[in-house]
mmCIF file of C-alpha atoms in Angstrom:
data_model
loop_
_atom_site.group_PDB
_atom_site.id
_atom_site.type_symbol
_atom_site.label_atom_id
_atom_site.label_comp_id
_atom_site.label_asym_id
_atom_site.label_seq_id
_atom_site.Cartn_x
_atom_site.Cartn_y
_atom_site.Cartn_z
ATOM 1 C CA MET A 1 12.029 4.003 1.598
ATOM 2 C CA PRO A 2 14.549 1.170 1.158
ATOM 3 C CA ALA A 3 14.527 -0.591 -2.194
ATOM 4 C CA PRO A 4 12.672 -3.912 -2.104
ATOM 5 C CA VAL A 5 14.773 -7.030 -1.801
ATOM 6 C CA THR A 6 14.526 -9.190 -4.906
ATOM 7 C CA ALA A 7 15.863 -12.555 -5.930
ATOM 8 C CA THR A 8 18.429 -10.878 -8.152
ATOM 9 C CA ARG A 9 19.683 -8.340 -5.601
ATOM 10 C CA ASN A 10 21.457 -9.436 -2.452
ATOM 11 C CA PRO A 11 22.059 -6.600 0.074
ATOM 12 C CA ALA A 12 25.078 -8.394 1.542
ATOM 13 C CA ILE A 13 26.793 -8.529 -1.849
ATOM 14 C CA ASP A 14 25.891 -4.881 -2.433
ATOM 15 C CA THR A 15 27.590 -4.118 0.894
ATOM 16 C CA LEU A 16 30.783 -5.860 -0.231
ATOM 17 C CA ARG A 17 30.682 -3.992 -3.541
ATOM 18 C CA GLY A 18 30.077 -0.715 -1.711
ATOM 19 C CA ILE A 19 33.083 -1.303 0.538
ATOM 20 C CA ALA A 20 35.227 -2.178 -2.491
ATOM 21 C CA ILE A 21 34.328 0.943 -4.502
ATOM 22 C CA SER A 22 34.732 3.121 -1.396
ATOM 23 C CA LEU A 23 38.293 1.836 -0.934
ATOM 24 C CA VAL A 24 39.086 2.534 -4.600
ATOM 25 C CA MET A 25 37.704 6.077 -4.418
ATOM 26 C CA LEU A 26 39.539 6.744 -1.149
ATOM 27 C CA LEU A 27 42.819 5.656 -2.728
ATOM 28 C CA HIS A 28 42.383 7.903 -5.752
ATOM 29 C CA PHE A 29 41.489 10.933 -3.632
ATOM 30 C CA HIS A 30 44.449 10.284 -1.316
ATOM 31 C CA LEU A 31 46.861 10.015 -4.240
ATOM 32 C CA SER A 32 45.632 13.403 -5.486
ATOM 33 C CA TYR A 33 45.286 15.244 -2.160
ATOM 34 C CA SER A 34 47.237 13.485 0.578
ATOM 35 C CA LEU A 35 45.061 12.798 3.612
ATOM 36 C CA VAL A 36 48.188 12.583 5.759
ATOM 37 C CA ASP A 37 48.371 16.370 5.482
ATOM 38 C CA SER A 38 44.731 16.972 6.416
ATOM 39 C CA PRO A 39 42.600 17.406 9.562
ATOM 40 C CA LEU A 40 42.301 13.605 9.614
ATOM 41 C CA ALA A 41 45.851 13.628 11.014
ATOM 42 C CA LEU A 42 44.433 15.104 14.222
ATOM 43 C CA LEU A 43 42.540 11.837 14.795
ATOM 44 C CA LEU A 44 44.847 9.173 13.347
ATOM 45 C CA PRO A 45 48.627 8.702 13.116
ATOM 46 C CA GLU A 46 50.233 8.828 9.684
ATOM 47 C CA ASP A 47 50.757 5.060 9.496
ATOM 48 C CA ALA A 48 47.061 4.440 10.180
ATOM 49 C CA ILE A 49 45.968 6.913 7.494
ATOM 50 C CA GLN A 50 48.326 5.336 4.985
ATOM 51 C CA ALA A 51 47.100 1.847 5.872
ATOM 52 C CA VAL A 52 43.479 2.819 5.280
ATOM 53 C CA ALA A 53 43.936 5.070 2.247
ATOM 54 C CA ARG A 54 46.820 3.540 0.274
ATOM 55 C CA ASN A 55 45.641 -0.012 -0.327
ATOM 56 C CA GLY A 56 42.614 0.532 -2.546
ATOM 57 C CA ASN A 57 43.922 -1.961 -5.091
ATOM 58 C CA TYR A 58 42.742 -4.616 -2.660
ATOM 59 C CA GLY A 59 39.252 -3.229 -3.286
ATOM 60 C CA VAL A 60 39.708 -4.068 -6.970
ATOM 61 C CA THR A 61 40.644 -7.620 -5.933
ATOM 62 C CA MET A 62 37.355 -7.839 -4.042
ATOM 63 C CA PHE A 63 35.522 -6.764 -7.204
ATOM 64 C CA PHE A 64 37.247 -9.495 -9.203
ATOM 65 C CA VAL A 65 36.165 -12.149 -6.687
ATOM 66 C CA ILE A 66 32.574 -10.898 -6.697
ATOM 67 C CA SER A 67 32.495 -10.890 -10.507
ATOM 68 C CA GLY A 68 33.751 -14.469 -10.704
ATOM 69 C CA TYR A 69 31.201 -15.548 -8.105
ATOM 70 C CA LEU A 70 28.222 -13.815 -9.733
ATOM 71 C CA ILE A 71 29.015 -14.818 -13.301
ATOM 72 C CA THR A 72 29.610 -18.462 -12.359
ATOM 73 C CA GLY A 73 26.585 -18.678 -10.083
ATOM 74 C CA THR A 74 24.269 -17.027 -12.608
ATOM 75 C CA THR A 75 25.542 -19.263 -15.389
ATOM 76 C CA MET A 76 25.041 -22.450 -13.368
ATOM 77 C CA ARG A 77 21.517 -21.444 -12.324
ATOM 78 C CA ARG A 78 20.551 -20.443 -15.840
ATOM 79 C CA HIS A 79 22.014 -23.396 -17.746
ATOM 80 C CA GLY A 80 22.453 -26.145 -15.156
ATOM 81 C CA GLU A 81 25.928 -27.152 -16.299
ATOM 82 C CA PRO A 82 28.840 -25.415 -18.060
ATOM 83 C CA GLY A 83 28.457 -27.246 -21.360
ATOM 84 C CA LYS A 84 25.003 -25.752 -21.965
ATOM 85 C CA VAL A 85 26.063 -22.109 -21.874
ATOM 86 C CA ASP A 86 24.516 -20.032 -24.676
ATOM 87 C CA LEU A 87 27.465 -18.025 -26.006
ATOM 88 C CA ARG A 88 25.297 -15.558 -27.925
ATOM 89 C CA SER A 89 23.143 -14.550 -24.977
ATOM 90 C CA PHE A 90 26.110 -14.443 -22.580
ATOM 91 C CA TYR A 91 28.102 -12.033 -24.741
ATOM 92 C CA ALA A 92 25.022 -9.982 -25.651
ATOM 93 C CA PHE A 93 24.024 -9.439 -22.029
ATOM 94 C CA ARG A 94 27.579 -8.540 -20.993
ATOM 95 C CA PHE A 95 27.793 -6.084 -23.903
ATOM 96 C CA ALA A 96 24.505 -4.465 -22.877
ATOM 97 C CA ARG A 97 25.703 -3.928 -19.318
ATOM 98 C CA ILE A 98 29.292 -2.849 -19.960
ATOM 99 C CA MET A 99 29.498 -0.920 -23.193
ATOM 100 C CA PRO A 100 26.978 1.960 -22.925
ATOM 101 C CA GLY A 101 28.528 3.438 -19.786
ATOM 102 C CA LEU A 102 32.086 2.771 -20.929
ATOM 103 C CA VAL A 103 31.594 4.457 -24.310
ATOM 104 C CA LEU A 104 30.067 7.536 -22.641
ATOM 105 C CA ALA A 105 32.949 7.781 -20.150
ATOM 106 C CA LEU A 106 35.532 7.442 -22.922
ATOM 107 C CA LEU A 107 33.843 10.136 -25.022
ATOM 108 C CA ILE A 108 33.949 12.515 -22.056
ATOM 109 C CA ILE A 109 37.622 11.719 -21.412
ATOM 110 C CA LEU A 110 38.429 12.202 -25.106
ATOM 111 C CA GLY A 111 36.612 15.547 -25.224
ATOM 112 C CA LEU A 112 38.280 16.859 -22.083
ATOM 113 C CA GLY A 113 41.667 15.614 -23.263
ATOM 114 C CA LEU A 114 41.331 17.353 -26.611
ATOM 115 C CA ALA A 115 40.223 20.482 -24.734
ATOM 116 C CA GLY A 116 43.577 20.488 -22.922
ATOM 117 C CA GLN A 117 42.536 19.290 -19.464
ATOM 118 C CA PRO A 118 45.755 17.722 -18.082
ATOM 119 C CA ALA A 119 44.128 14.821 -16.211
ATOM 120 C CA PHE A 120 42.545 13.601 -19.457
ATOM 121 C CA MET A 121 45.472 14.053 -21.837
ATOM 122 C CA ASN A 122 47.948 11.402 -22.972
ATOM 123 C CA ILE A 123 51.262 12.481 -21.467
ATOM 124 C CA ALA A 124 54.328 10.332 -22.100
ATOM 125 C CA LYS A 125 56.633 9.727 -19.145
ATOM 126 C CA PRO A 126 60.369 10.259 -19.755
ATOM 127 C CA GLY A 127 61.834 7.176 -21.360
ATOM 128 C CA TRP A 128 58.440 5.731 -22.296
ATOM 129 C CA PRO A 129 56.713 5.838 -25.716
ATOM 130 C CA GLU A 130 53.911 8.247 -26.548
ATOM 131 C CA VAL A 131 50.386 6.877 -26.948
ATOM 132 C CA GLY A 132 47.773 8.581 -29.135
ATOM 133 C CA PHE A 133 44.065 8.622 -28.386
ATOM 134 C CA PRO A 134 43.123 6.133 -31.132
ATOM 135 C CA LEU A 135 45.351 3.418 -29.683
ATOM 136 C CA ALA A 136 44.432 4.263 -26.073
ATOM 137 C CA LEU A 137 40.687 4.101 -26.794
ATOM 138 C CA LEU A 138 41.065 0.910 -28.813
ATOM 139 C CA SER A 139 42.947 -0.758 -25.951
ATOM 140 C CA VAL A 140 40.121 -0.012 -23.519
ATOM 141 C CA LEU A 141 37.361 -1.079 -25.883
ATOM 142 C CA THR A 142 39.140 -4.327 -26.797
ATOM 143 C CA PHE A 143 40.293 -5.125 -23.245
ATOM 144 C CA TRP A 144 44.079 -4.933 -23.318
ATOM 145 C CA HIS A 145 44.603 -1.514 -21.751
ATOM 146 C CA ASN A 146 46.569 -3.161 -18.929
ATOM 147 C CA VAL A 147 48.948 -4.600 -21.539
ATOM 148 C CA LEU A 148 49.369 -1.178 -23.159
ATOM 149 C CA MET A 149 50.267 0.263 -19.754
ATOM 150 C CA GLN A 150 53.076 -2.285 -19.460
ATOM 151 C CA HIS A 151 54.628 -0.644 -22.531
ATOM 152 C CA ALA A 152 53.681 3.004 -21.878
ATOM 153 C CA TRP A 153 53.462 3.252 -18.030
ATOM 154 C CA TYR A 154 50.849 5.698 -16.622
ATOM 155 C CA PHE A 155 50.117 7.879 -19.635
ATOM 156 C CA ASN A 156 46.509 9.068 -19.087
ATOM 157 C CA TYR A 157 45.368 9.769 -15.517
ATOM 158 C CA ALA A 158 41.640 9.317 -16.075
ATOM 159 C CA MET A 159 41.762 6.478 -18.582
ATOM 160 C CA ASN A 160 44.395 4.305 -16.921
ATOM 161 C CA ILE A 161 42.060 3.111 -14.153
ATOM 162 C CA TYR A 162 40.139 1.166 -16.787
ATOM 163 C CA TRP A 163 42.902 -1.440 -16.729
ATOM 164 C CA SER A 164 40.714 -3.439 -14.332
ATOM 165 C CA LEU A 165 37.865 -3.505 -16.828
ATOM 166 C CA SER A 166 40.274 -5.067 -19.326
ATOM 167 C CA VAL A 167 40.918 -7.874 -16.822
ATOM 168 C CA GLU A 168 37.211 -8.427 -16.152
ATOM 169 C CA GLU A 169 36.244 -8.302 -19.813
ATOM 170 C CA MET A 170 38.955 -10.782 -20.759
ATOM 171 C CA PHE A 171 37.442 -13.081 -18.150
ATOM 172 C CA TYR A 172 33.999 -12.527 -19.699
ATOM 173 C CA LEU A 173 35.408 -13.432 -23.109
ATOM 174 C CA LEU A 174 37.134 -16.609 -21.913
ATOM 175 C CA PHE A 175 34.653 -17.928 -19.348
ATOM 176 C CA PRO A 176 31.800 -19.099 -21.614
ATOM 177 C CA VAL A 177 34.254 -20.612 -24.094
ATOM 178 C CA LEU A 178 35.871 -22.596 -21.278
ATOM 179 C CA CYS A 179 32.443 -23.688 -20.077
ATOM 180 C CA VAL A 180 31.489 -25.039 -23.499
ATOM 181 C CA ALA A 181 34.894 -26.656 -24.039
ATOM 182 C CA LEU A 182 35.233 -28.252 -20.597
ATOM 183 C CA ARG A 183 31.520 -29.112 -20.163
ATOM 184 C CA ARG A 184 31.838 -30.148 -16.504
ATOM 185 C CA ALA A 185 31.958 -28.100 -13.310
ATOM 186 C CA TRP A 186 34.887 -30.111 -11.922
ATOM 187 C CA ALA A 187 36.966 -29.341 -15.005
ATOM 188 C CA LEU A 188 36.138 -25.640 -14.672
ATOM 189 C CA ALA A 189 37.178 -25.794 -11.005
ATOM 190 C CA ALA A 190 40.474 -27.439 -12.015
ATOM 191 C CA ILE A 191 41.272 -24.560 -14.388
ATOM 192 C CA CYS A 192 40.440 -22.103 -11.606
ATOM 193 C CA LEU A 193 42.847 -23.867 -9.254
ATOM 194 C CA VAL A 194 45.600 -23.525 -11.864
ATOM 195 C CA ALA A 195 44.924 -19.761 -12.036
ATOM 196 C CA ILE A 196 44.991 -19.574 -8.224
ATOM 197 C CA VAL A 197 48.462 -21.156 -8.212
ATOM 198 C CA ILE A 198 49.781 -19.013 -11.076
ATOM 199 C CA GLY A 199 48.712 -15.704 -9.498
ATOM 200 C CA PRO A 200 51.147 -15.534 -6.557
ATOM 201 C CA LEU A 201 53.927 -17.124 -8.618
ATOM 202 C CA TYR A 202 53.581 -14.387 -11.235
ATOM 203 C CA ARG A 203 53.375 -11.615 -8.628
ATOM 204 C CA SER A 204 56.450 -12.959 -6.855
ATOM 205 C CA HIS A 205 58.419 -12.901 -10.106
ATOM 206 C CA HIS A 206 57.326 -9.291 -10.831
ATOM 207 C CA ALA A 207 57.191 -7.906 -7.275
ATOM 208 C CA GLU A 208 59.384 -4.914 -8.229
ATOM 209 C CA ASP A 209 57.211 -3.921 -11.217
ATOM 210 C CA GLU A 210 53.868 -2.550 -10.026
ATOM 211 C CA ILE A 211 52.418 -2.360 -13.534
ATOM 212 C CA ARG A 212 52.755 -6.134 -13.762
ATOM 213 C CA PHE A 213 52.078 -7.392 -10.238
ATOM 214 C CA LEU A 214 49.043 -5.107 -9.960
ATOM 215 C CA TYR A 215 47.566 -5.060 -13.444
ATOM 216 C CA ALA A 216 48.640 -8.055 -15.567
ATOM 217 C CA TYR A 217 46.134 -10.781 -16.417
ATOM 218 C CA PRO A 218 48.038 -13.565 -14.577
ATOM 219 C CA ALA A 219 48.311 -11.324 -11.508
ATOM 220 C CA CYS A 220 44.549 -10.810 -11.336
ATOM 221 C CA PHE A 221 42.871 -13.940 -12.707
ATOM 222 C CA ASP A 222 43.444 -15.812 -9.442
ATOM 223 C CA ALA A 223 41.018 -13.454 -7.664
ATOM 224 C CA ILE A 224 38.344 -14.130 -10.289
ATOM 225 C CA ALA A 225 39.080 -17.844 -9.993
ATOM 226 C CA PHE A 226 38.506 -17.675 -6.228
ATOM 227 C CA GLY A 227 35.074 -16.201 -6.975
ATOM 228 C CA CYS A 228 34.265 -18.954 -9.494
ATOM 229 C CA CYS A 229 35.276 -21.620 -6.967
ATOM 230 C CA ALA A 230 33.176 -19.937 -4.274
ATOM 231 C CA ALA A 231 30.095 -20.156 -6.500
ATOM 232 C CA LEU A 232 30.723 -23.810 -7.366
ATOM 233 C CA LEU A 233 31.372 -24.710 -3.720
ATOM 234 C CA ALA A 234 28.370 -22.795 -2.407
ATOM 235 C CA GLU A 235 26.016 -24.819 -4.613
ATOM 236 C CA ARG A 236 27.241 -28.027 -2.973
ATOM 237 C CA TRP A 237 28.007 -26.946 0.579
ATOM 238 C CA ARG A 238 25.612 -24.771 2.503
ATOM 239 C CA VAL A 239 26.863 -23.373 5.792
ATOM 240 C CA GLY A 240 24.526 -21.986 8.403
ATOM 241 C CA GLY A 241 24.074 -21.362 12.109
ATOM 242 C CA LYS A 242 27.116 -20.904 14.340
ATOM 243 C CA PRO A 243 29.602 -22.269 11.750
ATOM 244 C CA ALA A 244 28.408 -19.598 9.310
ATOM 245 C CA LEU A 245 28.830 -16.866 11.917
ATOM 246 C CA LEU A 246 32.314 -18.102 12.794
ATOM 247 C CA LEU A 247 33.351 -18.323 9.134
ATOM 248 C CA ARG A 248 31.989 -14.830 8.476
ATOM 249 C CA LEU A 249 33.958 -13.383 11.415
ATOM 250 C CA LEU A 250 37.193 -15.165 10.485
ATOM 251 C CA ALA A 251 36.909 -14.167 6.824
ATOM 252 C CA ALA A 252 36.167 -10.530 7.686
ATOM 253 C CA LEU A 253 39.113 -10.504 10.093
ATOM 254 C CA LEU A 254 41.423 -11.974 7.446
ATOM 255 C CA VAL A 255 40.388 -9.358 4.882
ATOM 256 C CA THR A 256 40.706 -6.494 7.371
ATOM 257 C CA VAL A 257 44.104 -7.504 8.744
ATOM 258 C CA THR A 258 45.520 -8.193 5.270
ATOM 259 C CA TYR A 259 44.211 -4.851 4.008
ATOM 260 C CA LEU A 260 45.745 -2.891 6.882
ATOM 261 C CA ARG A 261 49.095 -4.698 6.529
ATOM 262 C CA GLY A 262 49.253 -3.144 3.082
ATOM 263 C CA ILE A 263 50.429 -4.134 -0.376
ATOM 264 C CA ARG A 264 54.092 -3.159 -0.100
ATOM 265 C CA GLY A 265 56.013 -6.142 1.197
ATOM 266 C CA ASN A 266 53.008 -8.394 0.603
ATOM 267 C CA GLU A 267 52.861 -8.303 -3.190
ATOM 268 C CA THR A 268 52.903 -12.087 -3.540
ATOM 269 C CA PHE A 269 50.246 -13.350 -1.140
ATOM 270 C CA GLY A 270 48.411 -10.219 0.008
ATOM 271 C CA PHE A 271 46.038 -10.360 -2.957
ATOM 272 C CA THR A 272 45.613 -14.104 -2.445
ATOM 273 C CA LEU A 273 44.499 -13.598 1.165
ATOM 274 C CA ILE A 274 42.089 -10.789 0.237
ATOM 275 C CA ALA A 275 40.612 -12.966 -2.508
ATOM 276 C CA PHE A 276 40.335 -16.021 -0.248
ATOM 277 C CA GLY A 277 38.652 -14.021 2.524
ATOM 278 C CA THR A 278 36.202 -12.393 0.121
ATOM 279 C CA ALA A 279 35.375 -15.783 -1.426
ATOM 280 C CA ALA A 280 34.715 -17.226 2.052
ATOM 281 C CA LEU A 281 32.332 -14.358 2.799
ATOM 282 C CA LEU A 282 30.480 -15.060 -0.440
ATOM 283 C CA VAL A 283 30.104 -18.747 0.447
ATOM 284 C CA VAL A 284 28.486 -17.728 3.736
ATOM 285 C CA ILE A 285 26.269 -15.146 2.014
ATOM 286 C CA HIS A 286 25.149 -17.759 -0.508
ATOM 287 C CA GLY A 287 23.647 -19.872 2.251
ATOM 288 C CA GLU A 288 21.589 -16.997 3.621
ATOM 289 C CA ALA A 289 18.250 -15.865 2.237
ATOM 290 C CA PRO A 290 18.445 -12.234 1.026
ATOM 291 C CA ARG A 291 16.535 -10.102 3.485
ATOM 292 C CA ARG A 292 15.791 -6.480 4.170
ATOM 293 C CA PRO A 293 17.900 -5.168 7.095
ATOM 294 C CA ALA A 294 16.037 -5.230 10.397
ATOM 295 C CA HIS A 295 16.838 -1.565 11.051
ATOM 296 C CA ARG A 296 17.938 1.174 8.709
ATOM 297 C CA ASN A 297 21.502 2.243 9.374
ATOM 298 C CA PRO A 298 22.171 5.357 7.245
ATOM 299 C CA PHE A 299 25.864 4.533 6.817
ATOM 300 C CA LEU A 300 25.246 0.937 5.718
ATOM 301 C CA ALA A 301 22.396 2.110 3.486
ATOM 302 C CA ALA A 302 24.827 4.493 1.782
ATOM 303 C CA ILE A 303 27.393 1.718 1.361
ATOM 304 C CA ARG A 304 24.760 -0.578 -0.188
ATOM 305 C CA TRP A 305 23.668 2.246 -2.512
ATOM 306 C CA MET A 306 27.269 2.643 -3.640
ATOM 307 C CA GLY A 307 27.395 -1.112 -4.209
ATOM 308 C CA ARG A 308 24.306 -1.001 -6.420
ATOM 309 C CA HIS A 309 25.870 1.816 -8.447
ATOM 310 C CA SER A 310 29.456 0.577 -8.245
ATOM 311 C CA TYR A 311 29.965 0.255 -12.015
ATOM 312 C CA GLU A 312 28.861 3.810 -12.761
ATOM 313 C CA LEU A 313 30.867 5.080 -9.768
ATOM 314 C CA TYR A 314 33.905 3.230 -11.093
ATOM 315 C CA LEU A 315 33.554 4.805 -14.538
ATOM 316 C CA PHE A 316 32.762 8.380 -13.548
ATOM 317 C CA HIS A 317 34.379 9.096 -10.165
ATOM 318 C CA ILE A 318 37.734 9.474 -11.898
ATOM 319 C CA ILE A 319 36.231 12.052 -14.272
ATOM 320 C CA VAL A 320 34.962 14.070 -11.298
ATOM 321 C CA LEU A 321 38.371 13.804 -9.626
ATOM 322 C CA GLY A 322 40.169 14.705 -12.862
ATOM 323 C CA LEU A 323 38.112 17.891 -13.149
ATOM 324 C CA MET A 324 38.902 18.710 -9.518
ATOM 325 C CA ARG A 325 42.601 18.249 -10.266
ATOM 326 C CA GLY A 326 42.198 20.737 -13.107
ATOM 327 C CA ALA A 327 40.819 23.338 -10.684
ATOM 328 C CA TRP A 328 43.114 22.423 -7.775
ATOM 329 C CA PRO A 329 46.245 20.694 -9.104
ATOM 330 C CA ARG A 330 47.758 17.929 -7.057
ATOM 331 C CA GLY A 331 49.409 19.258 -3.922
ATOM 332 C CA THR A 332 47.750 22.690 -4.021
ATOM 333 C CA LEU A 333 44.607 22.029 -1.976
ATOM 334 C CA ALA A 334 44.781 23.756 1.408
ATOM 335 C CA TYR A 335 45.039 21.632 4.554
ATOM 336 C CA GLY A 336 41.695 22.778 5.939
ATOM 337 C CA ASP A 337 39.825 22.340 2.660
ATOM 338 C CA LYS A 338 40.516 18.628 2.156
ATOM 339 C CA GLY A 339 37.608 17.337 4.222
ATOM 340 C CA MET A 340 35.101 19.445 2.316
ATOM 341 C CA ALA A 341 36.807 18.572 -0.966
ATOM 342 C CA MET A 342 36.502 14.868 -0.238
ATOM 343 C CA ALA A 343 32.832 15.234 0.663
ATOM 344 C CA ALA A 344 32.280 17.128 -2.587
ATOM 345 C CA PHE A 345 34.155 14.438 -4.515
ATOM 346 C CA VAL A 346 32.000 11.648 -3.089
ATOM 347 C CA GLY A 347 28.778 13.618 -3.494
ATOM 348 C CA LEU A 348 29.442 14.686 -7.086
ATOM 349 C CA SER A 349 30.589 11.182 -8.026
ATOM 350 C CA ALA A 350 27.394 9.728 -6.541
ATOM 351 C CA LEU A 351 25.286 12.305 -8.394
ATOM 352 C CA ALA A 352 27.044 11.528 -11.666
ATOM 353 C CA ALA A 353 26.645 7.767 -11.125
ATOM 354 C CA TRP A 354 22.946 8.065 -10.271
ATOM 355 C CA THR A 355 22.221 10.352 -13.222
ATOM 356 C CA VAL A 356 24.018 8.137 -15.723
ATOM 357 C CA ALA A 357 22.417 4.968 -14.352
ATOM 358 C CA ARG A 358 18.908 6.394 -14.091
ATOM 359 C CA PHE A 359 18.696 8.083 -17.459
ATOM 360 C CA TYR A 360 21.208 6.232 -19.634
ATOM 361 C CA THR A 361 22.826 2.927 -18.721
ATOM 362 C CA GLU A 362 19.869 1.184 -17.071
ATOM 363 C CA PRO A 363 17.305 2.078 -19.775
ATOM 364 C CA LEU A 364 19.758 1.269 -22.565
ATOM 365 C CA ASN A 365 20.790 -1.974 -20.873
ATOM 366 C CA ALA A 366 17.138 -3.059 -20.711
ATOM 367 C CA ARG A 367 16.498 -2.121 -24.347
ATOM 368 C CA LEU A 368 19.604 -3.872 -25.619
ATOM 369 C CA ARG A 369 18.831 -7.037 -23.648
ATOM 370 C CA GLN A 370 15.333 -7.056 -25.042
ATOM 371 C CA ALA A 371 16.678 -6.587 -28.567
ATOM 372 C CA PHE A 372 19.248 -9.361 -28.098
ATOM 373 C CA ARG A 373 16.760 -11.809 -26.572
ATOM 374 C CA ARG A 374 15.931 -14.731 -28.843
ATOM 375 C CA PRO A 375 12.325 -14.565 -30.095
ATOM 376 C CA GLU A 376 10.050 -17.333 -28.851
ATOM 377 C CA LYS A 377 8.850 -19.726 -31.511
ATOM 378 C CA SER A 378 5.102 -19.767 -32.094
ATOM 379 C CA PRO A 379 3.262 -23.126 -31.834
ATOM 380 C CA LEU A 380 2.665 -23.201 -35.621
ATOM 381 C CA ARG A 381 6.355 -22.691 -36.372
ATOM 382 C CA SER A 382 7.444 -25.273 -33.813
ATOM 383 C CA GLU A 383 5.186 -27.883 -35.450
ATOM 384 C CA ALA A 384 6.385 -27.141 -38.943
#
């Protein structure tokens, strides 16, 4: 049976998340076992396969927009205005959601790296400095792994994808402080507009350095800012009826066309267009009441499931793929085996995500939030 629709769970947003994590997973599988040299080439030309499989970093941009939208919208609903944000509860709740799964993933990567599994080891590239596990783990846990990569390039296959968590967590650290300091929604929107302008300028200046135009804070904060602006706008401007349908179609078309055009040659404004289109979709979604789908489409149900488990999929799909690379090193998987290998990759990643969420992250998240929650004052104490 489909999960019940609740006020805190919007199926449309889960669909966007599911699409985003699917694009990320497709990219990582393609980089390990080229889909150009697979039975998929019997159905699609090489350029089409590359367009679909090579641009998964745009999926990360979609995640950034969704994060900015959800965090801003939740904060405004909970506190009414930015200046009333409770820093303690904000950081405590983010810690409860992020850290349990991240620590488990890092422990697994550390163990497999020390056991000599190549995909989990720190391997210095020629001309780049070596990085030990203590520094690598510290950079992930304190949210500057993307900065470390600027100085050490790609040094740990499994761990390096956590650069995007460093971007998101830096946003989580800064956002409530900005809310308290600025106190007004218009001032917060003004800061977001500055980030939106800086993003393409920074990417243009570093278009030849993928570590910077893909992973640096200034290159990514504009996507989060688009999400924040979408949440602020959606509270003041509700769109419905035919205008909503038209906006949804135009935004989806913009995202699709930009994605298929690719990142190469579009380093400056490609991410801007993906972020703008995703933000427009979120504005439309905001004006619609969450509802259970009228009919159950198995494919869309699977995408929504992936959206609900996107964080655990993000953390653990790379561990599954790293273990596969240990058994079948990059470039050694037979042409006819790639379809089954990809199905196994998706299935095992989903199983790992479900298991971790069901028995570890969700229970621990609930317990930590309950422990962090401020105790209610009793009537006697409040009168004292």
